[in-house]
Each structure stands twice: as C-alpha cells, then as structure tokens.
Short mmCIF file of C-alpha atoms and ligand atoms in Angstrom, two decimals:
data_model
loop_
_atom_site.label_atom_id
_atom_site.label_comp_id
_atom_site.label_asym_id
_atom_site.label_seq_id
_atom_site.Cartn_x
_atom_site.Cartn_y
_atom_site.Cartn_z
CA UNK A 259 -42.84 -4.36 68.81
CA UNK A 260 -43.45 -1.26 71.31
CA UNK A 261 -41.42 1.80 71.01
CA UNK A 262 -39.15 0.96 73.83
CA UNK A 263 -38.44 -2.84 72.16
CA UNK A 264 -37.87 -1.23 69.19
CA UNK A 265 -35.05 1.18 70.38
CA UNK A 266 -33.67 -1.33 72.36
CA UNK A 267 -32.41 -3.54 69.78
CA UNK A 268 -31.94 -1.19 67.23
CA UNK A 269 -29.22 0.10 70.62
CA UNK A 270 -28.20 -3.67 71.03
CA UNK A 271 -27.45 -4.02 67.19
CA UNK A 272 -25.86 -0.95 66.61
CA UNK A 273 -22.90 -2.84 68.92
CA UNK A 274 -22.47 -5.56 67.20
CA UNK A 275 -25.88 -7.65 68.77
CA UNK A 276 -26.86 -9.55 65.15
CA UNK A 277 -29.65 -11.10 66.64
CA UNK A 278 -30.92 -7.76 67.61
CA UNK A 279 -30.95 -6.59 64.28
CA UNK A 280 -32.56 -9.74 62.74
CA UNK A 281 -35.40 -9.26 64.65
CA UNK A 282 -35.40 -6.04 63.11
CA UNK A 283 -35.48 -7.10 59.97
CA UNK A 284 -37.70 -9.22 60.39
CA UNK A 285 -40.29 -6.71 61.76
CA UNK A 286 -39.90 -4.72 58.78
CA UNK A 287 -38.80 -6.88 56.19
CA UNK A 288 -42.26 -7.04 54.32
CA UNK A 289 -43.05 -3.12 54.47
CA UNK A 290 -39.33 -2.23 52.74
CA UNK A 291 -39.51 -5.17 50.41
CA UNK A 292 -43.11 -3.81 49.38
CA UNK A 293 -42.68 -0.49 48.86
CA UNK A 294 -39.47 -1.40 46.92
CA UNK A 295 -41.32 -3.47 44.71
CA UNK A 296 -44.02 -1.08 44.22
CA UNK A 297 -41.24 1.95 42.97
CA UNK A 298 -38.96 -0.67 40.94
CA UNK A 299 -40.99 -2.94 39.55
CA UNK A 300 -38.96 -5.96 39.94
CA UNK A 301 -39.00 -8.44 42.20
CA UNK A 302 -35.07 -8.45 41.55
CA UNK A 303 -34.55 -4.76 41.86
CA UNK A 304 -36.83 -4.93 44.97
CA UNK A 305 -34.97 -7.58 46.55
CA UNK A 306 -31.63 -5.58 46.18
CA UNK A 307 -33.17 -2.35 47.32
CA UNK A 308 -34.06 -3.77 49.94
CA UNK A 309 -30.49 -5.43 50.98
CA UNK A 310 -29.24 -2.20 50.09
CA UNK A 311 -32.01 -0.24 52.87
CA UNK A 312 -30.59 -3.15 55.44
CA UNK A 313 -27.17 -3.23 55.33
CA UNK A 314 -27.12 0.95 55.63
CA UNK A 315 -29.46 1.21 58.00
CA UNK A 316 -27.44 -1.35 60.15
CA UNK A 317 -24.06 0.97 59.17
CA UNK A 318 -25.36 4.32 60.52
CA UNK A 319 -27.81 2.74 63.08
CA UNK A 320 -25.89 4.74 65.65
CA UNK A 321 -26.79 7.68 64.11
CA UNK A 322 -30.48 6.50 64.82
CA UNK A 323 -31.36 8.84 67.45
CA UNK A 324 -35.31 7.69 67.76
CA UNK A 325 -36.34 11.18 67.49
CA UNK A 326 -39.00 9.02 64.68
CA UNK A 327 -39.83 5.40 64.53
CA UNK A 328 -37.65 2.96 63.07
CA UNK A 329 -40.20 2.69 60.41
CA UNK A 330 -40.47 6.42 59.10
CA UNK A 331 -36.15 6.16 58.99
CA UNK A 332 -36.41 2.93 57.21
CA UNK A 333 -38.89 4.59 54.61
CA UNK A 334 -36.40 7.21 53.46
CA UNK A 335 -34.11 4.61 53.01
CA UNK A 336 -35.81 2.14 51.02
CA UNK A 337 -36.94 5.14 49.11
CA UNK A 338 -33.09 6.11 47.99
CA UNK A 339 -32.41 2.99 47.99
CA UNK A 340 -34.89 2.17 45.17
CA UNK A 341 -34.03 5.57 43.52
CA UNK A 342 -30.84 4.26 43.31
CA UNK A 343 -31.69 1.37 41.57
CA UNK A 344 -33.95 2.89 39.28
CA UNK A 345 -31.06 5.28 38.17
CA UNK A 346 -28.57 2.89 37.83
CA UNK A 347 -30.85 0.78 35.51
CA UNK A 348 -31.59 3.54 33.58
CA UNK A 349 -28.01 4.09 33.05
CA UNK A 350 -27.68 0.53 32.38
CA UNK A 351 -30.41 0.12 29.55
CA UNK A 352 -28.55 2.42 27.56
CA UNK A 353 -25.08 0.63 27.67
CA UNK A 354 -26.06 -2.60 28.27
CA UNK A 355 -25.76 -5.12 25.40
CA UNK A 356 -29.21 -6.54 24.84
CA UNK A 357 -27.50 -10.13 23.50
CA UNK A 358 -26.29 -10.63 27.13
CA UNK A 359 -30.16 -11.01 28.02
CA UNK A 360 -31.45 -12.86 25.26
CA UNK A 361 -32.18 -16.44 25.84
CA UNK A 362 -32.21 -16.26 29.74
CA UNK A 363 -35.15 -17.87 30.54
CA UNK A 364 -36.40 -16.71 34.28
CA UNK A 365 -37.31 -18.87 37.00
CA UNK A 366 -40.56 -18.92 37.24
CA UNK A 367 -43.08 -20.75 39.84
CA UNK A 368 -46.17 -22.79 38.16
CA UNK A 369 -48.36 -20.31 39.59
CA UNK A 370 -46.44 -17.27 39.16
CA UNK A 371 -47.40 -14.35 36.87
CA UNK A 372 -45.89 -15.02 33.34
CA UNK A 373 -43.29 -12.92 31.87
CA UNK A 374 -45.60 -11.23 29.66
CA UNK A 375 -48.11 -10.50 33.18
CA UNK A 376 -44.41 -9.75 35.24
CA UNK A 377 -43.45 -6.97 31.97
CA UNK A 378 -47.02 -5.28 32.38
CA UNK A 379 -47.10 -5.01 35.83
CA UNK A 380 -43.63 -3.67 35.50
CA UNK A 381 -44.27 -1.17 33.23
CA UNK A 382 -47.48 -0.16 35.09
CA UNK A 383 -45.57 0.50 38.32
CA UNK A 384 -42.86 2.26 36.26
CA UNK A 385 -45.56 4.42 34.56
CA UNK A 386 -47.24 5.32 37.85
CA UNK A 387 -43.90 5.33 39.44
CA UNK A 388 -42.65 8.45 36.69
CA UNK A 389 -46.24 10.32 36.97
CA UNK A 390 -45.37 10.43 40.52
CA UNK A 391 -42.58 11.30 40.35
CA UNK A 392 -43.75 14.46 38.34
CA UNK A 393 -45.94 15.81 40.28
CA UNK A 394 -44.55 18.59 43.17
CA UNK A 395 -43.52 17.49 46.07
CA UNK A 396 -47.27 18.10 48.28
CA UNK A 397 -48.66 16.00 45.99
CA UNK A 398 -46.06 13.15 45.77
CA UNK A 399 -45.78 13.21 49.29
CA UNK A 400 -49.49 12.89 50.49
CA UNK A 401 -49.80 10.06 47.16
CA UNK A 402 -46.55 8.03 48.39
CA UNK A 403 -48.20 7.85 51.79
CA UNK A 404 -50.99 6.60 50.83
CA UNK A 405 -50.79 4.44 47.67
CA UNK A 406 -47.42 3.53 48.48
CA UNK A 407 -47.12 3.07 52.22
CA UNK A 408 -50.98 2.03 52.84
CA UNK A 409 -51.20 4.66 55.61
CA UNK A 410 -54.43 5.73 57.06
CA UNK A 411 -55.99 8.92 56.97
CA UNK A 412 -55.42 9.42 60.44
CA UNK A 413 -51.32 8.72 60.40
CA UNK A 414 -51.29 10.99 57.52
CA UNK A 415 -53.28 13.59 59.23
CA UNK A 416 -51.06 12.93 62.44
CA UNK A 417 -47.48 13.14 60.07
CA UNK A 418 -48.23 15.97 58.04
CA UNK A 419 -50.23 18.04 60.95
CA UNK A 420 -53.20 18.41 58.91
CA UNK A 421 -56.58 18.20 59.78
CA UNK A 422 -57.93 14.43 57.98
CA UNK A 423 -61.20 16.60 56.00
CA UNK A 424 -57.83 18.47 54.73
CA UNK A 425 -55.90 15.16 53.91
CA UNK A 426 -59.56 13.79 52.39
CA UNK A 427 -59.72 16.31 49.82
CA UNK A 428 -55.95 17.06 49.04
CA UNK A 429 -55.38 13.35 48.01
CA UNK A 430 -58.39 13.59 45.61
CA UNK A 431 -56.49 16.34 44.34
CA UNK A 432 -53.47 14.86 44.29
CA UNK A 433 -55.09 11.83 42.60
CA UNK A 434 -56.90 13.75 39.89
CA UNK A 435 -53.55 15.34 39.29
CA UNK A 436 -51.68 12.17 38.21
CA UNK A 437 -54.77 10.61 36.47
CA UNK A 438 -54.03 13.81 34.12
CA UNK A 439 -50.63 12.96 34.06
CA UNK A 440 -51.44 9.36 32.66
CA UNK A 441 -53.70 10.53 30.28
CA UNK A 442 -51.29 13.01 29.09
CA UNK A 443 -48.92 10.50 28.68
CA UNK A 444 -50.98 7.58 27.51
CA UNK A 445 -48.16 5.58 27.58
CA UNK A 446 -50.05 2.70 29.87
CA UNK A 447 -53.71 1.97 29.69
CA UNK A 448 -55.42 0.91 32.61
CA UNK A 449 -58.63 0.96 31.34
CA UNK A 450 -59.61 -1.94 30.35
CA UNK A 451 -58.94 -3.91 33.24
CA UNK A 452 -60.62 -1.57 35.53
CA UNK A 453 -63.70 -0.48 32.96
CA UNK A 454 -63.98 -4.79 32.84
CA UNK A 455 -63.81 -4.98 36.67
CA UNK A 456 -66.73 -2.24 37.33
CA UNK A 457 -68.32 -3.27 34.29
CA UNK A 458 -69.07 -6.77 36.13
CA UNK A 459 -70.18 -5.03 39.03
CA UNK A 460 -72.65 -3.13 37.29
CA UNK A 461 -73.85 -6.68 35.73
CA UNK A 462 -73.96 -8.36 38.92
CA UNK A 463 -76.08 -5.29 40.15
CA UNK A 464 -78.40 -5.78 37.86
CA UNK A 465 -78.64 -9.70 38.60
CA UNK B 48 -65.32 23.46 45.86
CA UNK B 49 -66.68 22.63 42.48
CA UNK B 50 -68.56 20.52 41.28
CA UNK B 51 -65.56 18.29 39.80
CA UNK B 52 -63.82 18.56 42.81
CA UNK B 53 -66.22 17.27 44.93
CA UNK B 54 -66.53 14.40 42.87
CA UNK B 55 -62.94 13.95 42.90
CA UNK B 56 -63.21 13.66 45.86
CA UNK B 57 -66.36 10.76 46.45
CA UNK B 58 -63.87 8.80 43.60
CA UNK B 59 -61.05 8.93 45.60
CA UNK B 60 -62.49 8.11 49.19
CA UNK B 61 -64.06 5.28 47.09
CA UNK B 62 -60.91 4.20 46.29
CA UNK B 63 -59.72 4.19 50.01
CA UNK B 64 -63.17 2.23 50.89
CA UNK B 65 -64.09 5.30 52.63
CA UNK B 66 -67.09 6.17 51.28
CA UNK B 67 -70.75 6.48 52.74
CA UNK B 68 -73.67 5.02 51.68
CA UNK B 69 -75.38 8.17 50.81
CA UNK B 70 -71.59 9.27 49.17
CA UNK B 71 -72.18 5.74 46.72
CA UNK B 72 -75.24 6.75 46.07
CA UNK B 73 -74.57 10.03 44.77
CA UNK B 74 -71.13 8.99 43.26
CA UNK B 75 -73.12 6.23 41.27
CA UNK B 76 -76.17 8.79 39.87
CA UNK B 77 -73.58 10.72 39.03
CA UNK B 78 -71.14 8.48 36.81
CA UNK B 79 -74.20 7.63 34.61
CA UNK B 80 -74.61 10.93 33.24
CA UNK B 81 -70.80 11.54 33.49
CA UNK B 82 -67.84 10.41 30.93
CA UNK B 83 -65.24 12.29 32.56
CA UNK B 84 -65.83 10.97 35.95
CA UNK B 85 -66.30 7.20 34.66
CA UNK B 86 -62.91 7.43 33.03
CA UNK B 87 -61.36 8.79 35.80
CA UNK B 88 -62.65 6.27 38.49
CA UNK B 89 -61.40 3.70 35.70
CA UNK B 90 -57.94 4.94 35.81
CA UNK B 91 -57.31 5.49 39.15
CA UNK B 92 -58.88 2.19 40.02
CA UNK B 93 -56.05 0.82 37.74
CA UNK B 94 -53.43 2.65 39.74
CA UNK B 95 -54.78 1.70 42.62
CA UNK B 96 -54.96 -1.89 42.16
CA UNK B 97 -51.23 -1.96 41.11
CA UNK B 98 -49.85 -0.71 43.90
CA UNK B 99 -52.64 -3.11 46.02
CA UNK B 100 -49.85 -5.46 45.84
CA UNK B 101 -48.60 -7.25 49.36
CA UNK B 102 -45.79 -10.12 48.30
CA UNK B 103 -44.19 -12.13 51.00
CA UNK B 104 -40.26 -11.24 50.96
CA UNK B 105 -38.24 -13.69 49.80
CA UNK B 106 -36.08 -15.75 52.43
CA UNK B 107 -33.08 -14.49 50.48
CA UNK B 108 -33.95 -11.13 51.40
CA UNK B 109 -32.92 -11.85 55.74
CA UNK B 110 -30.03 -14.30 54.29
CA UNK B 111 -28.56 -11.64 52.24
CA UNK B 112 -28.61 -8.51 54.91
CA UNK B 113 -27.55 -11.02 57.99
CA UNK B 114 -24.65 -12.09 55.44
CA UNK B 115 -23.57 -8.83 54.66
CA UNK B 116 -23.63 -7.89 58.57
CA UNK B 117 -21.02 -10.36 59.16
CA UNK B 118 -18.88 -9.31 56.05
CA UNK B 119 -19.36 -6.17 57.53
CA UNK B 120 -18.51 -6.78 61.10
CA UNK B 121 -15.27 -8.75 59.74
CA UNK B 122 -14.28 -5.88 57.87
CA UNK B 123 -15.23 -3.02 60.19
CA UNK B 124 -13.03 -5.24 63.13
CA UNK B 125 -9.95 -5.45 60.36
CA UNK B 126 -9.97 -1.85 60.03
CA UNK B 127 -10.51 -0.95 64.11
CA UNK B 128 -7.26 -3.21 64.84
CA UNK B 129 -5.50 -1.39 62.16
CA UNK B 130 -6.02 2.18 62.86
CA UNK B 131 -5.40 1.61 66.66
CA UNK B 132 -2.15 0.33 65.82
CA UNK B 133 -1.25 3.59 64.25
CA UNK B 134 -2.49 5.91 66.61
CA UNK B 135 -0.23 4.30 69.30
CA UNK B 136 2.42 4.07 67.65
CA UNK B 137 4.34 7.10 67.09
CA UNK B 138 1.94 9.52 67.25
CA UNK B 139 4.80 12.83 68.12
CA UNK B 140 6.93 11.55 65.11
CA UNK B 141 3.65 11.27 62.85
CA UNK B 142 2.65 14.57 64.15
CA UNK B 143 6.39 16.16 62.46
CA UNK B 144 5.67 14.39 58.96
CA UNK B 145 4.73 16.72 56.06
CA UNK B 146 2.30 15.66 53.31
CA UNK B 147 4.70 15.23 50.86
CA UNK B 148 6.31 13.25 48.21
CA UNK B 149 3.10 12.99 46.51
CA UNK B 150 2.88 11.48 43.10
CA UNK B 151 3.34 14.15 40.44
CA UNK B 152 -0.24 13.04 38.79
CA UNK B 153 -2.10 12.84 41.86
CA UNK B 154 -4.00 15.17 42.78
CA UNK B 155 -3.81 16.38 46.61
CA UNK B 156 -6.95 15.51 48.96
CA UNK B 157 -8.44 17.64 51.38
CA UNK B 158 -5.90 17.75 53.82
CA UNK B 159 -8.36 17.70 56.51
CA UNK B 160 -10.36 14.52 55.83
CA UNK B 161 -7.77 11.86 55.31
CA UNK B 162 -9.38 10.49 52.56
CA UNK B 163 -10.59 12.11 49.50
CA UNK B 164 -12.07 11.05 46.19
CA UNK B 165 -13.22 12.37 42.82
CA UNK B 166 -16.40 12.01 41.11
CA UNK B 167 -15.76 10.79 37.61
CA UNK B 168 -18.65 13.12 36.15
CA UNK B 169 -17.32 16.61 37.65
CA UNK B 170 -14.01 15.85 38.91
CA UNK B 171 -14.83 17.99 41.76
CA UNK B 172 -13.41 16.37 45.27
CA UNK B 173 -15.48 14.84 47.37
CA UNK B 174 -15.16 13.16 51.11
CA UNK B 175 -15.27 9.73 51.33
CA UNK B 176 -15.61 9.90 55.31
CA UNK B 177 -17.01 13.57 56.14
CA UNK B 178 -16.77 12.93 59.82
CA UNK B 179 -13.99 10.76 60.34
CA UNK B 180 -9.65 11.93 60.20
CA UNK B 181 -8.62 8.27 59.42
CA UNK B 182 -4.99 7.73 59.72
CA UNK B 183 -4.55 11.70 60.68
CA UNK B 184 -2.29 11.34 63.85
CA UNK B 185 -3.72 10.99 67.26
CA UNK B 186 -7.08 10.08 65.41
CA UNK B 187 -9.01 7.26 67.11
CA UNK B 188 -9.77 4.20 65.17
CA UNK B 189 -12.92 4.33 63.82
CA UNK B 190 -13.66 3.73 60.34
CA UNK B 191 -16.37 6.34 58.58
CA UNK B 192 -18.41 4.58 56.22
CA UNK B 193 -18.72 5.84 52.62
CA UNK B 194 -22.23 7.71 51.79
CA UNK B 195 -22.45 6.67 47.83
CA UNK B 196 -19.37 5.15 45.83
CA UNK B 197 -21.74 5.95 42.86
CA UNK B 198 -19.85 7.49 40.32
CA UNK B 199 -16.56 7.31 41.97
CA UNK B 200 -13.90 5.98 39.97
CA UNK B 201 -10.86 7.10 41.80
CA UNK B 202 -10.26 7.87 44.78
CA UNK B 203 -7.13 9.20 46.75
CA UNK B 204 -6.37 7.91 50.29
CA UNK B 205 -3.28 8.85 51.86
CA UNK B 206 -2.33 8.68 55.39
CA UNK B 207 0.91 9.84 57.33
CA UNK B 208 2.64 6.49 58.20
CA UNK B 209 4.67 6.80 61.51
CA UNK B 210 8.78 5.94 60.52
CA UNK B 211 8.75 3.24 62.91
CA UNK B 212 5.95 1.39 61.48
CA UNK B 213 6.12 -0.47 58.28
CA UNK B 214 3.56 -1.45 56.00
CA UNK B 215 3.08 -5.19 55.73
CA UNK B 216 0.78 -5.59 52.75
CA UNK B 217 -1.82 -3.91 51.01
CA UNK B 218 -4.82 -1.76 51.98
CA UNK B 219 -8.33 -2.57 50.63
CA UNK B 220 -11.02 -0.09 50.42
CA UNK B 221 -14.45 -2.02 50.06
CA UNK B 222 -17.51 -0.84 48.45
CA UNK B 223 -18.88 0.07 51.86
CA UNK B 224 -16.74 2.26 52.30
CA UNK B 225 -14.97 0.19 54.93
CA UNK B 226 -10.89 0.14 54.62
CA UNK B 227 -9.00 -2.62 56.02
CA UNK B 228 -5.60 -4.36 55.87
CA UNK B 229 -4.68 -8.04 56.68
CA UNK B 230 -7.99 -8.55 55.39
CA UNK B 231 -7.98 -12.41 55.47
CA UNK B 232 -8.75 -14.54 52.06
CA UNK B 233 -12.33 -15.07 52.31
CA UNK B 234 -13.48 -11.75 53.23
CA UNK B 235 -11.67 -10.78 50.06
CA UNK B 236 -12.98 -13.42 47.84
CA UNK B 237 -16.48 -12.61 49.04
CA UNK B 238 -15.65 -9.15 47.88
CA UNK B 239 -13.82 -10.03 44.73
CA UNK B 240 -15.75 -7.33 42.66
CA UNK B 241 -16.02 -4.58 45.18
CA UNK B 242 -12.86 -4.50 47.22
CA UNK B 243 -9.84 -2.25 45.36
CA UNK B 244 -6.46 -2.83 46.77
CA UNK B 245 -4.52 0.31 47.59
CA UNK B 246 -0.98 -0.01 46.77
CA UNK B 247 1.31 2.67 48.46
CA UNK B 248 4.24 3.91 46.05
CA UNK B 249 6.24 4.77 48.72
CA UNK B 250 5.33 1.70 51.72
CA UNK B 251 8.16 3.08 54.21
CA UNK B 252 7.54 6.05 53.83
CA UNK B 253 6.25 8.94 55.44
CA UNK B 254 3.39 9.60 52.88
CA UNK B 255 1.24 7.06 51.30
CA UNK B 256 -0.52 8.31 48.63
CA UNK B 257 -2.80 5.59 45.96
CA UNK B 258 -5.25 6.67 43.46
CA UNK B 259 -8.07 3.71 43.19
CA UNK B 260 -9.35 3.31 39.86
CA UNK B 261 -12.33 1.07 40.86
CA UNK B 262 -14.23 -0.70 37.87
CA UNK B 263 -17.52 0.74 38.36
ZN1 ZN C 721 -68.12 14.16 36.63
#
C-alpha cells in the first residue's frame, strides 16, 4: 500500500467506510499481532491487544493527521495497548483465585508448542520483556526497534536521525546492557539452548 | 572504543546477520580465548531467537475488530441522534437552567466538560471527554470517546435537560466511552458486561445528575 492508498482509506474509514478500514487491518494485522505477542507473551493477551490497538485506532482515526505512517501510529498503540494488558494481568495474578484456572485444559493444535514449551516461551518474553523495560529510554528505544519491530539499520538510522555506524554500535551497547540485566537477574536461562545451538555449529565445522 | 566494546559490537551485528567475513573471522579467534564474550553471544542469541518469532494472526483477530466497528458505529449513531435532538430543542430555555438540585452525595463535575468521573485510586476528577461539551446547550452532537475507563469506578454525567423535553428511558454509557439512549436490545446484550445504565433521579427535570458505579 503507497502512502497516498494508505491515507486514503484510513480518510474513507474514519467516515464510516468499513471496508476501508478492513483493508487496513489487514495490511497491518500481522505486524500489531506480532509485536503484541512478543511484549505479552500470550497468544491470548496478544490477540486482545491487538483488538484493543484496532478498535482505538479506528475511534480517533480522525485525529490521524498522516504527519507519520499509519504504521509508526499503530506502533504506539499496540505498544499501550499491550502495556495495558500486561498491567491489568499483573493486577489480576494477585486477586485472582487460582481454583478458577485449575483443570482448564487449553486448546491446543497437534503440532502446537505444549503447555510446558507455551509457559517457557512465555516467561522468556516476559523476562526479556521486564529487562527492557529497565533499561533508559535510548536504550529501550533503539532495542524495541530492532528486536521488537525487525527494523533495519537504515529505518532506524532514518527515525532516530542518526548516522547507521552510530545506530551499529549503540545497539551493541544497548544489547550488552540488557545481557547484564539478565545475568543480574538470572531469573531465565537462555543458555543452554543457544550454547547447544552454536555448540552444533562448531561440530559441524569441524565435520 | 575498547576492546570489549568492539566486540560487543562484532556479537551484535552477528546477531543482525550483519557481519563481514573478515568481522567472523576475528569474532570467532576471539571467542576461543574468551569466556565472557562466549557467554554473552550465548545469551543474546537466546534473546534474539525469542523475539525471532513471526505467527500468522488468528482469523479471530479481523472478526473481532470488524465486529466491534459495527457495535461501534451502532452506538456512536444512537448517541449522534440523541444529542441532536437536544441541541434543537430548546436551546434559550436550556441556556436559563442552573446546575442544580444535585444529589447531596454527589459530588459536582467540572462544570465545563459535561461529563466528569473519578478515579477510584485518587479520587481526583478526571474528564471522560476532554474535548467534547456533551449535552452543554447549543453543543453539537458529537460524542467524545473515553481515553481509559481503567480504574474508573464512578463516574458523574449530568446534562441540562431542556423543560420541554422528557426523558424516555435510560442512558447507557459503554466501555468505549460511547453514551447512548434508545440503545436497542442487541447492542445492549452484546454489551451486557460493559454498558452501565445511567438512571436520572430527577428525569423531568432540569438537572440530571447519576453516579455510575461500573463493576470493574
Ligand atoms: Zn571478549
């Protein structure tokens, strides 16, 4: 979708066009769900945030002036949005009655992650998600573009109006600075799925 | 740059795929000799391949918004037909009404902003629609919608009711913040758990006043 496309339906759904804003949905459906899943954890939680990022977006999409792409306004909302949902569940887990989930047994497809891979992967992303969180806000910002958004070097050069030898070298930082924060914590290990995973490369190296 | 630093930096453009041949090269001489380094690249690997994740959303995802956008649309037309039908009505008599006959344990909104509420953790007022005067007279019909009902448990919504005009039936203020009347069955019943009904103490009157408790 060019610029112009864009604008134009996100004009044409703002009045009450619903097809207009389905295709805009569509469009970005798979980047907001993503990055949702990536900060919650849950394909539940992600699935909500993501309503949630929808349904505002299409109730202040006259206030969308274009000044940035649909995609960078979309971000900040999927990002509260998730926020949201992240506080609310932390609120939750400390009221909630833990009877009321006992014995629910989750839907799961044959060749879906099992529970016990769906809780790690949970509690990895809401490890990394915290040490993020933690770090100040030139780090967390230059980190959620990258691991979280997938941007290039070049966008994030181009969106924080930095030179990309500058971006190089301040995500390593950035990077080094929440590996300490892991470590600190040691409350998730990663290391011996990685340390397996370079460990075979080493042996096939030596094949 | 030290020495660390720069091999910071060889891990992380690794990471990224970015790294040159000559970059490997050195990266690799170096991680033999180096613990540090190894258990870095290890961790942030880990990270990395977390967050590597790309999942197809799930078809419930486009069902659910383009559901809620007709909810929404049904609601936001309720509350368009009702606030036009106040603004030309008596709009010099509404004008002459005072805010008053307020219920002694209410507390008074912002007189400016129509519609006010109060967090439940500081009790400090907030706006429910900063940019709208719903129901002030000679106010247009549009329908703010609410920021974040997060930690709102009551809110006060009061409007100046024209003498001429008489209520027919209750208000609803949904969780988006939309506020409608007439509001047919279904919408409501969709909304079961989100819409609060606003019952005005004094319905003829000059003043309607509710406090919402909502059961968040
Ligand atoms: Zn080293």
């Amino acid at each position: 979708m060019t610029v112009e496309e864009e604008l134009r339906d996100v004009r044409a759904a703002a009045s009450g066009d619903s097809a207009a804003f389905e295709r805009i949905v569509r469009e970005h459906q798979k980047n907001v769900y993503n990055l949702a899943f990536k900060l919650t954890g849950s394909e539940q939680d992600a699935l909500d945030a993501s309503q949630d990022t929808f349904l505002k977006a299409y109730q202040n999409l006259r206030a969308f002036r274009g000044e940035s792409r649909l995609s960078v306004w979309l971000y900040r909302l999927t990002y509260n949005a998730s926020m949201d949902i992240i506080k609310k569940s932390r609120r939750g887990k400390l009221i909630s009655l833990s009877s009321d989930e006992e014995g629910a047994v989750p839907e799961m497809p044959d060749d879906g992650p099992t529970p016990d891979e769906q809780v790690e992967r949970r509690e990895r992303l809401e490890a990394v998600r915290e040490a993020v969180l933690a770090l100040d806000e030139d780090k967390r910002r230059i980190l959620l573009m990258r691991e979280y958004r997938q941007m290039s070097y070049a966008d994030i050069a181009a969106a924080l109006d930095l030179e990309e030898g500058t971006v190089k070298s301040r995500l390593a930082r950035a990077r080094a600075a929440l590996a300490e924060i892991l470590k600190k914590r040691g409350t998730i290990s990663f290391d011996t799925q990685s340390k397996r995973q370079i460990d075979d490369k080493e042996a096939r190296r030596h094949d | 740059m030290t020495d660390h630093e720069h091999f910071e930096e060889l891990i992380s453009l690794r990471l990224d795929g970015a790294l040159d041949e000559e970059g490997e090269a050195e990266l690799r001489a170096h991680l033999e000799t180096c613990r540090e380094c190894r258990e870095l690249l290890a961790l942030l690997t880990g990270v990395h391949d977390a967050l590597s994740i790309e999942k197809d959303p799930p078809e419930a995802l486009l069902r659910g918004v383009m559901e809620g956008v007709e909810r929404a649309e049904k609601t936001s037309k309720t509350v368009k037909m009702r606030w036009t039908g106040i603004a030309a009505g008596a709009l010099a008599a509404a004008a002459a009404l005072a805010v008053a006959f307020l219920p002694h344990n209410a507390k008074t909104p912002d007189s400016d902003s129509g519609i006010a509420a109060y967090s439940s953790d500081t009790g400090t007022p907030v706006s429910l629609f900063p940019d709208t005067k719903i129901g002030l007279p000679g106010e247009p019909a549009v329908c703010g919608s609410v920021d974040d009902l997060t930690g709102i448990r009551a809110a006060a919504y009061f409007r100046e009711l024209p003498a001429d005009i008489a209520q027919t039936g209750p208000d609803y203020i949904f969780a988006n913040g939309d506020v409608g009347y007439d509001v047919p069955e279904e919408l409501l019943e969709a909304h079961r758990n989100e819409a609060v009904r606003i019952d005005t103490p004094d319905p003829a009157g000059a003043v309607c006043l509710a406090v919402l408790l909502s059961d968040q």
